[in-house]
Coordinates of C-alpha atoms in Angstrom, one line a residue:
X1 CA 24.3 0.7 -21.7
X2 CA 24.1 1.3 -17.7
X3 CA 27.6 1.6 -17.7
X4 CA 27.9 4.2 -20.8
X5 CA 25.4 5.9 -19.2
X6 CA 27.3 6.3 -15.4
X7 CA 31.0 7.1 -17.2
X8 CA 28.6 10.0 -18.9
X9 CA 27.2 11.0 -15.6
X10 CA 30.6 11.0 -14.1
X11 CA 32.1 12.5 -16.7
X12 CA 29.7 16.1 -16.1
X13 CA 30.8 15.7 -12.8
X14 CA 30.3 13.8 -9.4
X15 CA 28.9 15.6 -6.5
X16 CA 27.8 18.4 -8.6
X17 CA 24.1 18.7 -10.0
X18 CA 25.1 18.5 -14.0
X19 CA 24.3 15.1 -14.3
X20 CA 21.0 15.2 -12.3
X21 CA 19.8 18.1 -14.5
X22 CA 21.3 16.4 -17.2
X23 CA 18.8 13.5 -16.5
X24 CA 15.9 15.9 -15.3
X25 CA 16.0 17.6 -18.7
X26 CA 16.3 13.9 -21.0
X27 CA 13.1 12.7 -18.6
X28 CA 11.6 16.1 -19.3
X29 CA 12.1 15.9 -23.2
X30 CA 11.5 12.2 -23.4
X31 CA 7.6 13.1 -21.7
X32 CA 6.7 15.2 -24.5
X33 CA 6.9 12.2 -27.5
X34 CA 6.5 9.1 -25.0
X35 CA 4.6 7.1 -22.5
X36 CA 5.7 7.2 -18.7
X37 CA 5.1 3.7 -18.7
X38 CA 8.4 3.3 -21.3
X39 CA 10.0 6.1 -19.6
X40 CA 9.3 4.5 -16.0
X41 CA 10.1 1.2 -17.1
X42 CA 13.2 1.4 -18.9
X43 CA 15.2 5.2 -18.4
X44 CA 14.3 5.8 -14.8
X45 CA 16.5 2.5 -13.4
X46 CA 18.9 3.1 -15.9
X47 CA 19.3 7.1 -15.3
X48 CA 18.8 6.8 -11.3
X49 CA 21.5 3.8 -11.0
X50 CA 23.7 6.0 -12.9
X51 CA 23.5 9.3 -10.8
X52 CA 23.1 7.6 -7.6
X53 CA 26.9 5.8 -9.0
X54 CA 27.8 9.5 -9.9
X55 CA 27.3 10.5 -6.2
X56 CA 24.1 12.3 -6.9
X57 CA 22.2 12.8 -3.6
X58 CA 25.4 11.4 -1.4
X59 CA 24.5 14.1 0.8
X60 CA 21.9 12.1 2.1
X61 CA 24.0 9.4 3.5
X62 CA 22.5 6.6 2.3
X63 CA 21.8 5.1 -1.2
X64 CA 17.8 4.3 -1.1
X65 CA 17.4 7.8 -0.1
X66 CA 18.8 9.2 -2.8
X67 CA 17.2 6.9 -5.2
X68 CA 14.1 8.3 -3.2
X69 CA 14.9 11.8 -4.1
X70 CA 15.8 11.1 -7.4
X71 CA 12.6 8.9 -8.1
X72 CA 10.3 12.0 -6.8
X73 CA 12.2 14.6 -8.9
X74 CA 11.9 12.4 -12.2
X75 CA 8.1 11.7 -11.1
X76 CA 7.9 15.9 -11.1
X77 CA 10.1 16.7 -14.0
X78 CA 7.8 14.0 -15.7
X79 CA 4.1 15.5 -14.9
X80 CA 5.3 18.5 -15.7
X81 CA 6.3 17.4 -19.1
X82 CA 2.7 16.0 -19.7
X83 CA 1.6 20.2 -19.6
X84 CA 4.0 21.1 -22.1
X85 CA 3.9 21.3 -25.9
X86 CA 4.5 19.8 -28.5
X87 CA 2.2 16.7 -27.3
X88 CA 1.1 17.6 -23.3
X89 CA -1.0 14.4 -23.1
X90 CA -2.7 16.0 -20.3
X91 CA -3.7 19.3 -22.2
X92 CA -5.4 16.7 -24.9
X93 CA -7.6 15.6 -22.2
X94 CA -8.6 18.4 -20.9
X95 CA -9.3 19.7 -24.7
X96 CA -11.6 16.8 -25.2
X97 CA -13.4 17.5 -21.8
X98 CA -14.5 20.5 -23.1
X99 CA -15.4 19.3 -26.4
X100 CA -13.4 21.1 -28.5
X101 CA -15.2 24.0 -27.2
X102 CA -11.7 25.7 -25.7
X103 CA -9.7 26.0 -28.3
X104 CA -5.9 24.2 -27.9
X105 CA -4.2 27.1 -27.8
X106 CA -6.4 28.6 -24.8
X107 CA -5.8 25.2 -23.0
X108 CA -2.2 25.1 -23.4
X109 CA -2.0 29.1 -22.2
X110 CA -4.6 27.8 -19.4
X111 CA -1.9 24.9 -18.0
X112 CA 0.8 27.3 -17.8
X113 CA 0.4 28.8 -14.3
X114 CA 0.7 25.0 -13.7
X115 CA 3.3 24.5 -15.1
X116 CA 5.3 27.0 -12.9
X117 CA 4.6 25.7 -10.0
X118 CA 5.4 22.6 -10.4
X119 CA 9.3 23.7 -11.5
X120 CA 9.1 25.9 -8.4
X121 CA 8.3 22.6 -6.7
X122 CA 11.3 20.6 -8.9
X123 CA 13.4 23.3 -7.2
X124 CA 12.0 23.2 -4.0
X125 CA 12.6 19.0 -3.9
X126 CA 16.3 19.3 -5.8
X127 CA 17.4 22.1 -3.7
X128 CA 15.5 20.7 -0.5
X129 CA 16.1 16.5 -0.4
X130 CA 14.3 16.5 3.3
X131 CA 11.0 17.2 1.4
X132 CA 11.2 14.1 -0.4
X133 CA 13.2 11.8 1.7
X134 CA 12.2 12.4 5.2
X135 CA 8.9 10.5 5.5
X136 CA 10.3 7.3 3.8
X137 CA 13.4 8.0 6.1
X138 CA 11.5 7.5 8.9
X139 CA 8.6 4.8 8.1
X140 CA 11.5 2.4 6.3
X141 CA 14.2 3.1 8.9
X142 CA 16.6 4.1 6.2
X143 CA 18.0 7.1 7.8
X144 CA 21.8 7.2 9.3
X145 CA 21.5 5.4 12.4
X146 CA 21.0 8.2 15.2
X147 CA 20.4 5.5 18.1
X148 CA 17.4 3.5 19.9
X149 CA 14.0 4.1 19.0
X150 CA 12.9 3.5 22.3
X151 CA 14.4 4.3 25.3
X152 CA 13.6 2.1 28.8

């Protein structure tokens, strides 16, 4: 399956960012009908080994970083799909809050301003790796060596 999965990722194309929206958009659908705990547990390694294969996020120089980035993208692209219809598990909670005094409709038109910014913020993390990948960078040491940490 892994391997299936990487020839289809290098077959949209290495380097490029088909195959990560490729993935962002499966992780996106497969939040409206499932659990993140299934979707954590068994398509994120498979669909991050793959793209990180692929040569997604080999800008960054290093292989945990880009499994970094590509975890905190998925972990976006997955929220978000909790705010969306058909299901938005989160929308359900808030409905019941309330309830059943807002109707669904009204709590789904409510989570949409929400819903924008957090693809503004899938964009800003995809088009931006840094914001993602520069604390763990720094507190794991993972970053391309740049020389001693301390100097005598």
């Amino acid at each position: 399956g892994a391997e299936m999965v990487s020839a289809g990722a290098r077959a949209l194309g290495t380097g490029s960012y088909a195959p990560l929206a490729a993935a962002l958009l499966l992780i996106f659908v497969l939040g409206f009908f499932l659990d993140w705990l299934e979707i954590v547990v068994i398509a994120l390694p498979v669909l991050a080994t793959a793209l990180v294969a692929a040569g997604a996020g080999g800008q960054l120089g290093n292989a945990q970083l880009a499994g970094c980035w590509i975890g905190a993208l998925f972990a976006i692209a997955l929220q978000t799909s909790f705010l969306t219809p058909p299901f938005g598990y989160a929308l359900f909670l808030v409905h019941g809050a309330t309830r059943g005094e807002v109707p669904m409709a009204d709590v789904w038109r409510g989570a949409m301003p929400y819903v924008v910014l957090q693809l503004l913020a899938l964009l800003a993390v995809a088009a931006l790796p840094e914001l993602a990948t520069s604390l763990p960078a720094q507190l794991l040491d993972l970053s391309i060596p740049k020389g001693p940490k301390f100097s005598d």
